[in-house]
Short mmCIF file of C-alpha atoms in Angstrom, two decimals:
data_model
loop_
_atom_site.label_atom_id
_atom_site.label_comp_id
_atom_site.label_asym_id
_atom_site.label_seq_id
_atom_site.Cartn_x
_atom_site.Cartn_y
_atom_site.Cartn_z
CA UNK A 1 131.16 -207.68 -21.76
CA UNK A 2 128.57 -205.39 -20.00
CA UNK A 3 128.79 -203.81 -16.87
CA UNK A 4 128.25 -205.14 -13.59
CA UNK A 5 125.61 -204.43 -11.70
CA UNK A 6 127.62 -203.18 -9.23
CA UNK A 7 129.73 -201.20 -11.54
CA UNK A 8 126.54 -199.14 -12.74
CA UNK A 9 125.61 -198.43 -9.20
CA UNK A 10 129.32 -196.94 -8.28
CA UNK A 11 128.48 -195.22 -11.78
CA UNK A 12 125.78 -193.83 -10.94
CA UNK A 13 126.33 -192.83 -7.30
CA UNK A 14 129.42 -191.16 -8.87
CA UNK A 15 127.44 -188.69 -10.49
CA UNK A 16 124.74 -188.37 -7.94
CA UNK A 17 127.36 -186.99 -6.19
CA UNK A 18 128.27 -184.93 -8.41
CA UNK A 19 125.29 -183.68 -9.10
CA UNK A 20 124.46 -182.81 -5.09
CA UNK A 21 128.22 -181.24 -4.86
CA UNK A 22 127.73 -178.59 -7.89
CA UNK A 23 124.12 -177.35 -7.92
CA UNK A 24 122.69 -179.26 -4.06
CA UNK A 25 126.15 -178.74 -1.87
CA UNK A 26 127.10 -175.34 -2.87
CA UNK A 27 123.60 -174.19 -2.78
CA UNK A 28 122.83 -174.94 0.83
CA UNK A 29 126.00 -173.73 1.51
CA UNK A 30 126.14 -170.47 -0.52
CA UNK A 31 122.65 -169.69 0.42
CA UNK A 32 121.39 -171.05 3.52
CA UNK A 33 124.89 -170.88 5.60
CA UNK A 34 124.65 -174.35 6.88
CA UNK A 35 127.21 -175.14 8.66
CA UNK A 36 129.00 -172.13 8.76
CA UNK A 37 130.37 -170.20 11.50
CA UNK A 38 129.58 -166.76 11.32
CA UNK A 39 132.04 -164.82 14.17
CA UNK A 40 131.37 -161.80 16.29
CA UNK A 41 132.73 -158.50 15.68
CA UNK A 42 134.82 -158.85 18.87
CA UNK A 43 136.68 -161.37 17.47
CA UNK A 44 138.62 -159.23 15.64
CA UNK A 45 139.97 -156.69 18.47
CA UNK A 46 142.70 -155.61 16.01
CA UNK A 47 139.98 -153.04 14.28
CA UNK A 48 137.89 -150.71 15.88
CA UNK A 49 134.88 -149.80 13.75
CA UNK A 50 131.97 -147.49 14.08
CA UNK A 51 129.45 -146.13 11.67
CA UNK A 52 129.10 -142.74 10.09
CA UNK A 53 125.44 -141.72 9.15
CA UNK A 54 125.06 -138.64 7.16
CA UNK A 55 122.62 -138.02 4.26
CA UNK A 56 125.81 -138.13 1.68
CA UNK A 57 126.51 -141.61 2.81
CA UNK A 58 123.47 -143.59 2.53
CA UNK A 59 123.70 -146.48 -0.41
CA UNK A 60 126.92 -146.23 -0.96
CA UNK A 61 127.25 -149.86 -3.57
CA UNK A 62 130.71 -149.27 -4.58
CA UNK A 63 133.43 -146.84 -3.32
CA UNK A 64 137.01 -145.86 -4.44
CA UNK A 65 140.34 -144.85 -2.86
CA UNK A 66 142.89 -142.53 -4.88
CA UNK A 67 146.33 -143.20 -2.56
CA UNK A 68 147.68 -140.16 -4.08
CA UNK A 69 145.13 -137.43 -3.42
CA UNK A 70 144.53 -139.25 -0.45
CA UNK A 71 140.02 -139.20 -1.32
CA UNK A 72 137.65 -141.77 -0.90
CA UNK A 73 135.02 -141.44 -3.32
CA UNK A 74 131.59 -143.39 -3.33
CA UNK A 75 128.52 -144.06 -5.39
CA UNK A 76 125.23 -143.15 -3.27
CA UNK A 77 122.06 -142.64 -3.34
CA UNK A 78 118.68 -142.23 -1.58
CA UNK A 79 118.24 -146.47 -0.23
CA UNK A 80 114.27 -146.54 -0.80
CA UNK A 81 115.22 -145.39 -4.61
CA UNK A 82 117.85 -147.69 -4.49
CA UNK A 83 115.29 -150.28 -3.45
CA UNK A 84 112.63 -149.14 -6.03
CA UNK A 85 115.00 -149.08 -9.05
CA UNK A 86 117.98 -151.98 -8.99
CA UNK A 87 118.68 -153.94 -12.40
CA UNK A 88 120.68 -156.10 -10.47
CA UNK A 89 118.30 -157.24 -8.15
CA UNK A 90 115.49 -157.17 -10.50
CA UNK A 91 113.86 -153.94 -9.09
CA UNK A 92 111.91 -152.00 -11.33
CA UNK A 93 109.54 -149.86 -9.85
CA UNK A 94 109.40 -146.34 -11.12
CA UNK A 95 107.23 -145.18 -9.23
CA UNK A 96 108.78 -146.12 -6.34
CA UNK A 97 112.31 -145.10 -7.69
CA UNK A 98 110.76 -141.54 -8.47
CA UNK A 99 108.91 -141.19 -4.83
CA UNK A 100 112.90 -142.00 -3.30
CA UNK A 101 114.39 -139.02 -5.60
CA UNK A 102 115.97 -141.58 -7.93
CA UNK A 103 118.01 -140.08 -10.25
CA UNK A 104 119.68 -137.83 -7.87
CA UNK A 105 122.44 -140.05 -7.51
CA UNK A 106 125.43 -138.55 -6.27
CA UNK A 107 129.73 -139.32 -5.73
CA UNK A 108 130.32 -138.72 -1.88
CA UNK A 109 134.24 -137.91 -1.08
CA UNK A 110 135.66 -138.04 1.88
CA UNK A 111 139.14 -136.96 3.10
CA UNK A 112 140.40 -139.96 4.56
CA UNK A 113 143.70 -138.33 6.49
CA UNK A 114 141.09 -135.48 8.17
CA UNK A 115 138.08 -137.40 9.99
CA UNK A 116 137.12 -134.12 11.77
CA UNK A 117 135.45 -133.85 15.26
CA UNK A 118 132.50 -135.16 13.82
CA UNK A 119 134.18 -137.72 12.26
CA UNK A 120 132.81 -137.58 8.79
CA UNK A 121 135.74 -136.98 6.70
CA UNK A 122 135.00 -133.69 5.27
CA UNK A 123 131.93 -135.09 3.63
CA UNK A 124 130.87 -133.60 0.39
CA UNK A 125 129.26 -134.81 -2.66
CA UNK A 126 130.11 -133.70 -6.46
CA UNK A 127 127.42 -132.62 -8.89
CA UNK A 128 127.16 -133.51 -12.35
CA UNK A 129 127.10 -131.32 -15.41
CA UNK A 130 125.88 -131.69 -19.12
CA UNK A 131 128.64 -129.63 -21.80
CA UNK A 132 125.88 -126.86 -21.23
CA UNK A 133 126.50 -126.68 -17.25
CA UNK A 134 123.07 -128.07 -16.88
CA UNK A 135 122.51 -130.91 -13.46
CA UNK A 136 122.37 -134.37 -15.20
CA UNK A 137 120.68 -137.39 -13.10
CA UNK A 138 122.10 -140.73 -12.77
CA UNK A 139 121.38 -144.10 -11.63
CA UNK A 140 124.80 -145.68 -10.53
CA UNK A 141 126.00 -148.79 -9.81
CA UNK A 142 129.67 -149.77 -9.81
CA UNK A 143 132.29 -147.67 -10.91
CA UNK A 144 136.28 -147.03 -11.78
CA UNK A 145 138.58 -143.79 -11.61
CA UNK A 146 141.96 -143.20 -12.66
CA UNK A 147 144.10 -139.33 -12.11
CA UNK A 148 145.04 -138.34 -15.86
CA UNK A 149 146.24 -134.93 -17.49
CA UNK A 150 149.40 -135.44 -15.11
CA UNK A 151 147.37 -135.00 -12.28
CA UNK A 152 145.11 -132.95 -12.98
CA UNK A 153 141.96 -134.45 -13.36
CA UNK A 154 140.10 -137.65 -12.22
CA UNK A 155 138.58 -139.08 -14.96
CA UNK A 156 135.36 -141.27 -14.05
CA UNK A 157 134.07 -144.87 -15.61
CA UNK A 158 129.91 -144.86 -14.11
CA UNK A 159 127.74 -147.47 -14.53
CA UNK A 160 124.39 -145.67 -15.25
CA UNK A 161 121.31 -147.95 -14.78
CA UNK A 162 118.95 -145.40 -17.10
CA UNK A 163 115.59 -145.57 -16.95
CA UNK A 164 113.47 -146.04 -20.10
CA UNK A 165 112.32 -142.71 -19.92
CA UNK A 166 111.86 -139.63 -22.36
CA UNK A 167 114.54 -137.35 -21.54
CA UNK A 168 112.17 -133.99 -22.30
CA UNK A 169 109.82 -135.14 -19.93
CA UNK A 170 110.40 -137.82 -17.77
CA UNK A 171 107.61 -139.99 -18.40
CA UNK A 172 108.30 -143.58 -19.31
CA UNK A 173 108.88 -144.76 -22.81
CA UNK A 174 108.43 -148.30 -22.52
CA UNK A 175 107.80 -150.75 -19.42
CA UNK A 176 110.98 -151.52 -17.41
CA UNK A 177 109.59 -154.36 -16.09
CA UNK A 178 109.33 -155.72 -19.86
CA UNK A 179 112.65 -154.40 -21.43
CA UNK A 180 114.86 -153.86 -18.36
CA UNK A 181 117.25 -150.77 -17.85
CA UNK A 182 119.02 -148.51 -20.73
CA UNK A 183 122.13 -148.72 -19.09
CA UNK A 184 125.39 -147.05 -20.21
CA UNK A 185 128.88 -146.55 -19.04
CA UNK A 186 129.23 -142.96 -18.27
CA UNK A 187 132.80 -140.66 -18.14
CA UNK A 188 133.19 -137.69 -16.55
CA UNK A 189 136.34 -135.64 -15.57
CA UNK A 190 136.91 -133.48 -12.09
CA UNK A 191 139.04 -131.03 -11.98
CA UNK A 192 142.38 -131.72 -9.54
CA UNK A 193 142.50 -130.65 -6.43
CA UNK A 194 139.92 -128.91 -5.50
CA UNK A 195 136.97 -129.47 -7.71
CA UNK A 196 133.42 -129.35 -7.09
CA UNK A 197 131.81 -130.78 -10.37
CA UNK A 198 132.04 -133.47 -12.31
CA UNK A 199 132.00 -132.55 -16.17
CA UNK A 200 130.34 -134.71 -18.78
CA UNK A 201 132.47 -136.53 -21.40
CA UNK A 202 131.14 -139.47 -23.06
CA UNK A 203 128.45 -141.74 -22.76
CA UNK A 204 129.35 -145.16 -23.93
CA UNK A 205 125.99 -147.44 -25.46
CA UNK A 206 126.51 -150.91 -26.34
CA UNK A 207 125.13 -153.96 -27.40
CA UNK A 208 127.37 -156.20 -25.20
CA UNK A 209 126.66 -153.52 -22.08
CA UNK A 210 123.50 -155.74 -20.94
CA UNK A 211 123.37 -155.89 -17.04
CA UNK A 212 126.59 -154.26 -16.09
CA UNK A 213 127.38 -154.51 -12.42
CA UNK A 214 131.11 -153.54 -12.21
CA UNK A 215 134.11 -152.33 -14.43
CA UNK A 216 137.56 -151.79 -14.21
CA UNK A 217 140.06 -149.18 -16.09
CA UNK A 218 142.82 -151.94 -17.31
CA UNK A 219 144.76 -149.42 -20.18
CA UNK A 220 147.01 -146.85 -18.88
CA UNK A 221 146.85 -144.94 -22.02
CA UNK A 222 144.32 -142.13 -21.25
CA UNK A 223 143.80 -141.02 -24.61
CA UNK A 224 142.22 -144.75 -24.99
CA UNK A 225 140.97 -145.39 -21.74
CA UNK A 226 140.17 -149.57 -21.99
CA UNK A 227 138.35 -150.97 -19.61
CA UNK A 228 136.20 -154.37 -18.62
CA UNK A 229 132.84 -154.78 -17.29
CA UNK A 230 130.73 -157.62 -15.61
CA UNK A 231 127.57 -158.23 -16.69
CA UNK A 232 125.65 -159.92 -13.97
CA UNK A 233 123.30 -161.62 -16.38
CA UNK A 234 122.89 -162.10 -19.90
CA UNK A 235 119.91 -161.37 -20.18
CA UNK A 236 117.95 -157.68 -19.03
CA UNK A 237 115.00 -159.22 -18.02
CA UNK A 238 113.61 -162.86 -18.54
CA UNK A 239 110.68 -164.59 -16.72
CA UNK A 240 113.33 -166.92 -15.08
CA UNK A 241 116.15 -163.95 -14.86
CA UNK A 242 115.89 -164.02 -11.33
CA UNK A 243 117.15 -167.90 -10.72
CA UNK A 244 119.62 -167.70 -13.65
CA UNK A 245 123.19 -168.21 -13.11
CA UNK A 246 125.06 -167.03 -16.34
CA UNK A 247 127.17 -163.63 -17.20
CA UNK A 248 130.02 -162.42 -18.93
CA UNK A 249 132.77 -160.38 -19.39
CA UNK A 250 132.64 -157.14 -21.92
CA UNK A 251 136.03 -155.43 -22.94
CA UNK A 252 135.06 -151.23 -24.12
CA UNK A 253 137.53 -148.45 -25.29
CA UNK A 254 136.43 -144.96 -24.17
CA UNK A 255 137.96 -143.36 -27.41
CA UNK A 256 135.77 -145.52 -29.99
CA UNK A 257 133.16 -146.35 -27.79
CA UNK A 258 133.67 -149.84 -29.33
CA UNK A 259 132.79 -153.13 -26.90
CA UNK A 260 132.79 -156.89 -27.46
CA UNK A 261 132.79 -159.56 -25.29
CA UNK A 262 136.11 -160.60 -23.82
CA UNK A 263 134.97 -163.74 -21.75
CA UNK A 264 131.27 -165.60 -21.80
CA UNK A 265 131.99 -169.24 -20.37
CA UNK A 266 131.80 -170.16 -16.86
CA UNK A 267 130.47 -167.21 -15.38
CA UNK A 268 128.31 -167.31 -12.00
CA UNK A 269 126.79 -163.97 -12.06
CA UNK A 270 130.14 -161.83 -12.30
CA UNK A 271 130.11 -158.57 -9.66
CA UNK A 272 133.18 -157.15 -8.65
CA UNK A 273 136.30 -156.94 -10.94
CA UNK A 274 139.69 -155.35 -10.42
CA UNK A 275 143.20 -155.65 -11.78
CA UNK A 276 146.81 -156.23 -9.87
CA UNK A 277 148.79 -153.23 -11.60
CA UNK A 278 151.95 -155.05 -10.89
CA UNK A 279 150.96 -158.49 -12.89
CA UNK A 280 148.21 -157.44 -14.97
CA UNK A 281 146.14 -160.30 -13.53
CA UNK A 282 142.09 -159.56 -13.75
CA UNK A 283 139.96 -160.78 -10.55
CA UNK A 284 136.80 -161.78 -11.04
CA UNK A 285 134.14 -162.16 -8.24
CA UNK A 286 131.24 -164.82 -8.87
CA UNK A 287 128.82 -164.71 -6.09
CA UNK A 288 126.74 -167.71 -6.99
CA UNK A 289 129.96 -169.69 -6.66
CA UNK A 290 131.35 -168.26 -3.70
CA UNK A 291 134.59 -167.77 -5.79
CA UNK A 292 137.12 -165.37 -6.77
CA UNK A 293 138.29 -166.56 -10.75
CA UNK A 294 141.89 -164.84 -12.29
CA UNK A 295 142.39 -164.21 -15.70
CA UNK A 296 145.00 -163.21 -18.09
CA UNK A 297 144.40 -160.37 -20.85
CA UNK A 298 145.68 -162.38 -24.09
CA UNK A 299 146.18 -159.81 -27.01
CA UNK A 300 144.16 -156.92 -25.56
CA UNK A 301 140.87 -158.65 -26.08
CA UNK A 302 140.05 -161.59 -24.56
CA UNK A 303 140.28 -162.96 -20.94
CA UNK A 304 141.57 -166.72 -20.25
CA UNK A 305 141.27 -168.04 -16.76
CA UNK A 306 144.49 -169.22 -14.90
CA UNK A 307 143.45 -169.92 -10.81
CA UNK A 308 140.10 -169.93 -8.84
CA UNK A 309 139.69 -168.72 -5.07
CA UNK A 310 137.45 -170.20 -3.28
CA UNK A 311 135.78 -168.20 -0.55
CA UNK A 312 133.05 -170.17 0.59
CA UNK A 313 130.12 -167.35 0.24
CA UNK A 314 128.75 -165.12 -1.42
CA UNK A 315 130.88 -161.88 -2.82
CA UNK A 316 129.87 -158.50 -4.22
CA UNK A 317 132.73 -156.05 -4.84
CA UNK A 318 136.30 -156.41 -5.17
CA UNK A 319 139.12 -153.52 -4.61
CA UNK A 320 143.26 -154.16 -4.37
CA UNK A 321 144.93 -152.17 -2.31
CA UNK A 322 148.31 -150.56 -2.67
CA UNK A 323 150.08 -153.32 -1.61
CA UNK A 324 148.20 -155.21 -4.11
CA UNK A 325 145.91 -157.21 -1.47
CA UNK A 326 142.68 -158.17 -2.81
CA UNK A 327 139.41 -156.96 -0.42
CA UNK A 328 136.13 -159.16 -0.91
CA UNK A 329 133.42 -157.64 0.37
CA UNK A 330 131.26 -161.35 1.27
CA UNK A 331 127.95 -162.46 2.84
CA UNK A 332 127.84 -164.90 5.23
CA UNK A 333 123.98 -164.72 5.23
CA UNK A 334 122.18 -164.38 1.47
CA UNK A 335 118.57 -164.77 3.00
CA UNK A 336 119.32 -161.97 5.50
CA UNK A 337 120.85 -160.15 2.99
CA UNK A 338 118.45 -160.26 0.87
CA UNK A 339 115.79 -159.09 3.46
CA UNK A 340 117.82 -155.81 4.63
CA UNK A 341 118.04 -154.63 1.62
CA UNK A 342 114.55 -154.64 1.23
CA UNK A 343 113.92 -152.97 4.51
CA UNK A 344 117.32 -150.90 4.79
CA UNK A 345 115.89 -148.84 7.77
CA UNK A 346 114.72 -151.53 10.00
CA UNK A 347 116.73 -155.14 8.94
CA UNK A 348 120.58 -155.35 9.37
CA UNK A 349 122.71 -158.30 7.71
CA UNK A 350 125.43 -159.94 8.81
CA UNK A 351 129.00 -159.42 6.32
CA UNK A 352 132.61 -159.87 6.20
CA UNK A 353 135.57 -159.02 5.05
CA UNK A 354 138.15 -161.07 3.42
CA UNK A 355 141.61 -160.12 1.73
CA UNK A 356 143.23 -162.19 -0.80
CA UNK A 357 146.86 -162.05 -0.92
CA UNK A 358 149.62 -163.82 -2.42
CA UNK A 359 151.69 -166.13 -0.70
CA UNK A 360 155.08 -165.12 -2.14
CA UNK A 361 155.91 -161.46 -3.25
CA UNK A 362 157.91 -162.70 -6.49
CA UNK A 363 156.26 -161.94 -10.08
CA UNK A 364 155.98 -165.81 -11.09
CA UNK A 365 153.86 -166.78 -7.85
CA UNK A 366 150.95 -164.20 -9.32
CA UNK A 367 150.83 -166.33 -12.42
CA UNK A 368 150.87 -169.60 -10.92
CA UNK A 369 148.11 -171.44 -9.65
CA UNK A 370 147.59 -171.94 -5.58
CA UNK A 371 149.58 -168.72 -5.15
CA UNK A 372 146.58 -166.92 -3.13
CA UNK A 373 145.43 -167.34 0.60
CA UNK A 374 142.30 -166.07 2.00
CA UNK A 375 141.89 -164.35 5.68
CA UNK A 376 138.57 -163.07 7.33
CA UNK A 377 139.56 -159.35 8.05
CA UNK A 378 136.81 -158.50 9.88
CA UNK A 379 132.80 -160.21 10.43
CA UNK A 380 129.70 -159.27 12.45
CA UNK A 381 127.55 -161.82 13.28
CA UNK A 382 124.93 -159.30 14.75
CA UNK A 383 125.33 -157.10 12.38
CA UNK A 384 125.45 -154.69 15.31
CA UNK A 385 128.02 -151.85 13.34
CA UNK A 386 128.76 -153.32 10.21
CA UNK A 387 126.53 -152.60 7.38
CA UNK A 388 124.80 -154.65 4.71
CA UNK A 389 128.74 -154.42 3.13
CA UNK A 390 129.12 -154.40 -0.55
CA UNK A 391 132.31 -153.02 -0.79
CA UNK A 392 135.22 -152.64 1.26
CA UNK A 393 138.39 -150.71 0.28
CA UNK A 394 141.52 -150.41 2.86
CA UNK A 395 144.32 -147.87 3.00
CA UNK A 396 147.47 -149.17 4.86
CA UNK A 397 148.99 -145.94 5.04
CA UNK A 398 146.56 -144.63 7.75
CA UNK A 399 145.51 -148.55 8.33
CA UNK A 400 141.70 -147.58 7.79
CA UNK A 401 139.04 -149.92 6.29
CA UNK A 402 136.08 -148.32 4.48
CA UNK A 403 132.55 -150.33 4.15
CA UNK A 404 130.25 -149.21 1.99
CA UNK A 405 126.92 -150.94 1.38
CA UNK A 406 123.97 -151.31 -1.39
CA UNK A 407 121.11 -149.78 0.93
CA UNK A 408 122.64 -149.25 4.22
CA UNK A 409 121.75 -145.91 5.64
CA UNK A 410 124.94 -145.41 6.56
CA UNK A 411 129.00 -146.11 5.38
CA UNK A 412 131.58 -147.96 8.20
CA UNK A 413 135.08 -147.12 8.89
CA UNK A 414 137.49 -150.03 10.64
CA UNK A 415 140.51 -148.29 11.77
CA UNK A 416 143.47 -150.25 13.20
CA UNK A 417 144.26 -150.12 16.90
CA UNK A 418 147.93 -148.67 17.34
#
C-alpha cells in the first residue's frame, strides 16, 4: 500500500531536520556563536592571569610541560611570518613569510617554579643544529617530547611546515600556492639539564604526512619512538581546501621512518591529539565539530573510536595533565578568531579553557562511554588578557595555567589564588 501523504511529509521533515542539525545547526553554532554565552574573565576569580610579552614568546601554537624537569617548552615564532606562511590556514606567502624572518623558528623554555622579578620564567630559546653544528631553520607547528637515555636527554617530535625551496639557495622550487608545504616530522635530542641546543636526528618524509597539525609520542620504547599525527586535511592544497571538512589520522615509527594511516573516517579537521598514559586512550580534537572523539589503539596500528565529547565550539590543541585531566584550548568566537590572527598586533579574540575529566577515577570508567564531563576553566569575553589561545597546558603542582597562542604577541599565565 503506498504511503500516506502525511507519512511522506513526517518523512521528509524528518530529514530536513536532519539535514539543518548536522551541516545548518552546528554551523551557526560552531561558527557564528549564536546563542552562546561567552563569560567575562572575572567570572572566574579562582585564577589570576596576566600576560608576559617578550620577543621569545610571540606565536607560541603549541607548548609542552615536562613535570619532572619542571620546563615549559613552546613552539614560536615571528606572528607576521606566522601569518605569511601557515599550511593550516592556507597561508602561503613567501614573500611575506621571508620579510617576518620565517624560518627562524625557535623552542622557548621557561622555568615554571622560578617566574623571576620580571616574571618571565627564565626565558630562553634553544637553537637548532645540523650533525655538522651548522643553525638549521624551521617552520613549526605542533609538537611532542618525551625525557629518554634515563634522563638524560629530551628527545623532540616537530612538525616542520618546509617550504618548497632549494636548500643551497633559498629560492623557491615550485609554487606553494600550487603544491602546498613539504612538511616533515622532525627529531631532535637536548641534552639534560642544562642544554642549550637542540641536535638533529632524523627527519621523517612521508606519503601519509599531508597537512600535519599535531602528533603525539604513544610508544614508550625509545629505541622505536611511535607516534600519531593529525592531518588537518587530506588534501595540501585544493581550490575548495579551504571549506573542506575531512582529515585523518597517520601512525609513524621514528626508527623506520615507516607511516600509514591509522584512522581516515569521520574526521572534522583533526588538531590537537594526546594520550591518557594510565589507559592508553587517544583524544582527538575536531574543531569543525566542536568535539573531542576517544579512540582505542587495536594491535599497534589502527585507531577505533569508543566515546565523543561534545564541547560546543571550536578546539585547537589538546594537553593532559598529570592528573590525567584533559585541557582544550576552544574558541568561542571563529569569525573573531579568524580576524586576530590576521592582524595579531591590533585584533584580540575571545577563548577559553575547558578540562575534560573523568567522572570516576577507576580504570573501567576511561573505557566506557559517558565517563567524561566538561568544565569552562577559564574565558574572556573581551579578550582583555587572554590571548588568541591555541593551547593551554596546566601544572597542579604549582597550580599554574599556561596559554599559548597561534599569532598572539605574547604567551598568558593563570595562576591559582591561594
Amino acid at each position: 500500500m503506498a504511503p500516506s501523504i502525511k507519512a511522506v511529509f513526517i518523512a521528509l521533515l524528518a530529514i530536513a531536520l536532519g539535514l539543518y542539525k548536522v551541516y545548518i545547526y552546528d554551523a551557526v553554532e560552531l561558527f557564528q556563536g549564536v546563542g552562546r554565552i561567552i563569560q567575562p574573565l572575572e567570572d572566574f576569580p579562582e585564577y589570576q592571569c596576566r600576560r608576559m610579552r617578550h620577543p621569545l614568546l610571540e606565536s607560541c601554537e603549541d607548548v609542552w610541560f615536562d613535570p619532572s624537569g619542571r620546563k615549559l617548552y613552546a613552539a614560536c615564532a615571528n606572528p607576521l611570518a606566522r601569518v605569511a606562511w601557515c599550511p593550516a590556514a592556507n597561508s602561503y606567502d613567501l614573500q611575506g613569510r621571508a620579510a617576518g624572518g620565517g624560518g627562524i623558528d625557535h623552542i622557548t623554555v621557561l622555568d615554571v617554579d622560578q617566574p623571576g622579578a620580571d616574571g618571565l620564567y627564565g626565558v630562553r630559546a634553544l637553537k637548532f643544529r645540523d650533525s655538522e653544528g651548522n643553525i638549521q631553520e624551521l617552520d613549526m607547528h605542533g609538537f611532542d617530547a618525551r625525557v629518554i637515555d634515563k634522563g638524560r636527554r629530551l628527545r623532540f617530535w616537530l612538525i616542520n611546515h618546509r617550504p618548497p625551496l632549494n636548500a643551497s639557495t633559498g629560492e623557491p622550487l615550485l609554487d606553494a600556492t600550487k603544491v602546498g608545504a613539504n612538511s616533515t616530522v622532525d627529531v631532535y635530542d637536548l641534552e639534560l639539564p642544562h642544554g642549550t641546543q637542540l641536535a638533529h636526528i632524523k627527519t621523517i618524509v612521508s606519503p601519509t604526512i599531508i597537512s600535519p597539525n599535531n602528533l603525539v609520542v604513544i610508544d614508550d620504547d625509545e629505541d622505536r619512538g611511535d607516534f600519531l599525527l593529525t592531518n588537518d586535511h587530506t588534501t595540501k592544497v585544493s581550490p575548495f581546501r579551504y571549506n573542506e571538512i575531512s582529515g585523518n589520522i597517520a601512525y609513524c615509527r621514528t626508527d623506520t621512518g615507516n607511516c600509514h594511516f591509522a584512522a581516515t573516517k569521520n574526521f572534522s579537521s583533526p588538531n590537537g591529539i594526546t594520550r591518557d598514559p594510565s589507559s592508553g586512550l587517544i583524544y582527538v580534537a575536531h574543531p569543525a565539530r566542536g568535539t573531542v572523539t576517544v579512540h582505542r589503539l587495536v594491535n599497534n596500528e589502527h585507531l577505533v573510536q569508543i566515546d565523543e565529547i561534545s564541547l560546543s565550539m571550536a578546539i585547537d590543541n589538546l594537553s593532559i595533565d598529570t592528573d590525567g585531566n584533559i585541557f582544550a584550548a576552544t574558541i568561542p568566537d571563529l569569525q573573531q578568531f579568524l580576524r586576530a590572527f590576521h592582524d595579531p598586533y591590533g585584533t584580540n579574540s575571545p577563548s577559553t579553557v575547558m578540562m575534560i575529566r573523568k567522572r570516576s577515577n577507576g580504570k573501567q570508567a576511561s573505557l566506557m562511554k559517558g565517563e567524561h564531563e566538561v568544565i569552562k576553566v577559564v574565558e574572556d569575553k573581551e579578550a582583555r588578557v587572554l590571548p588568541t589561545t591555541t593551547s593551554a597546558v596546566y601544572d597542579p603542582v604549582s597550580g599554574q595555567l599556561f596559554l599559548g597562542a597561534l599569532s598572539s604577541p605574547f604567551m598568558v599565565v593563570c595562576e591559582k589564588r591561594k
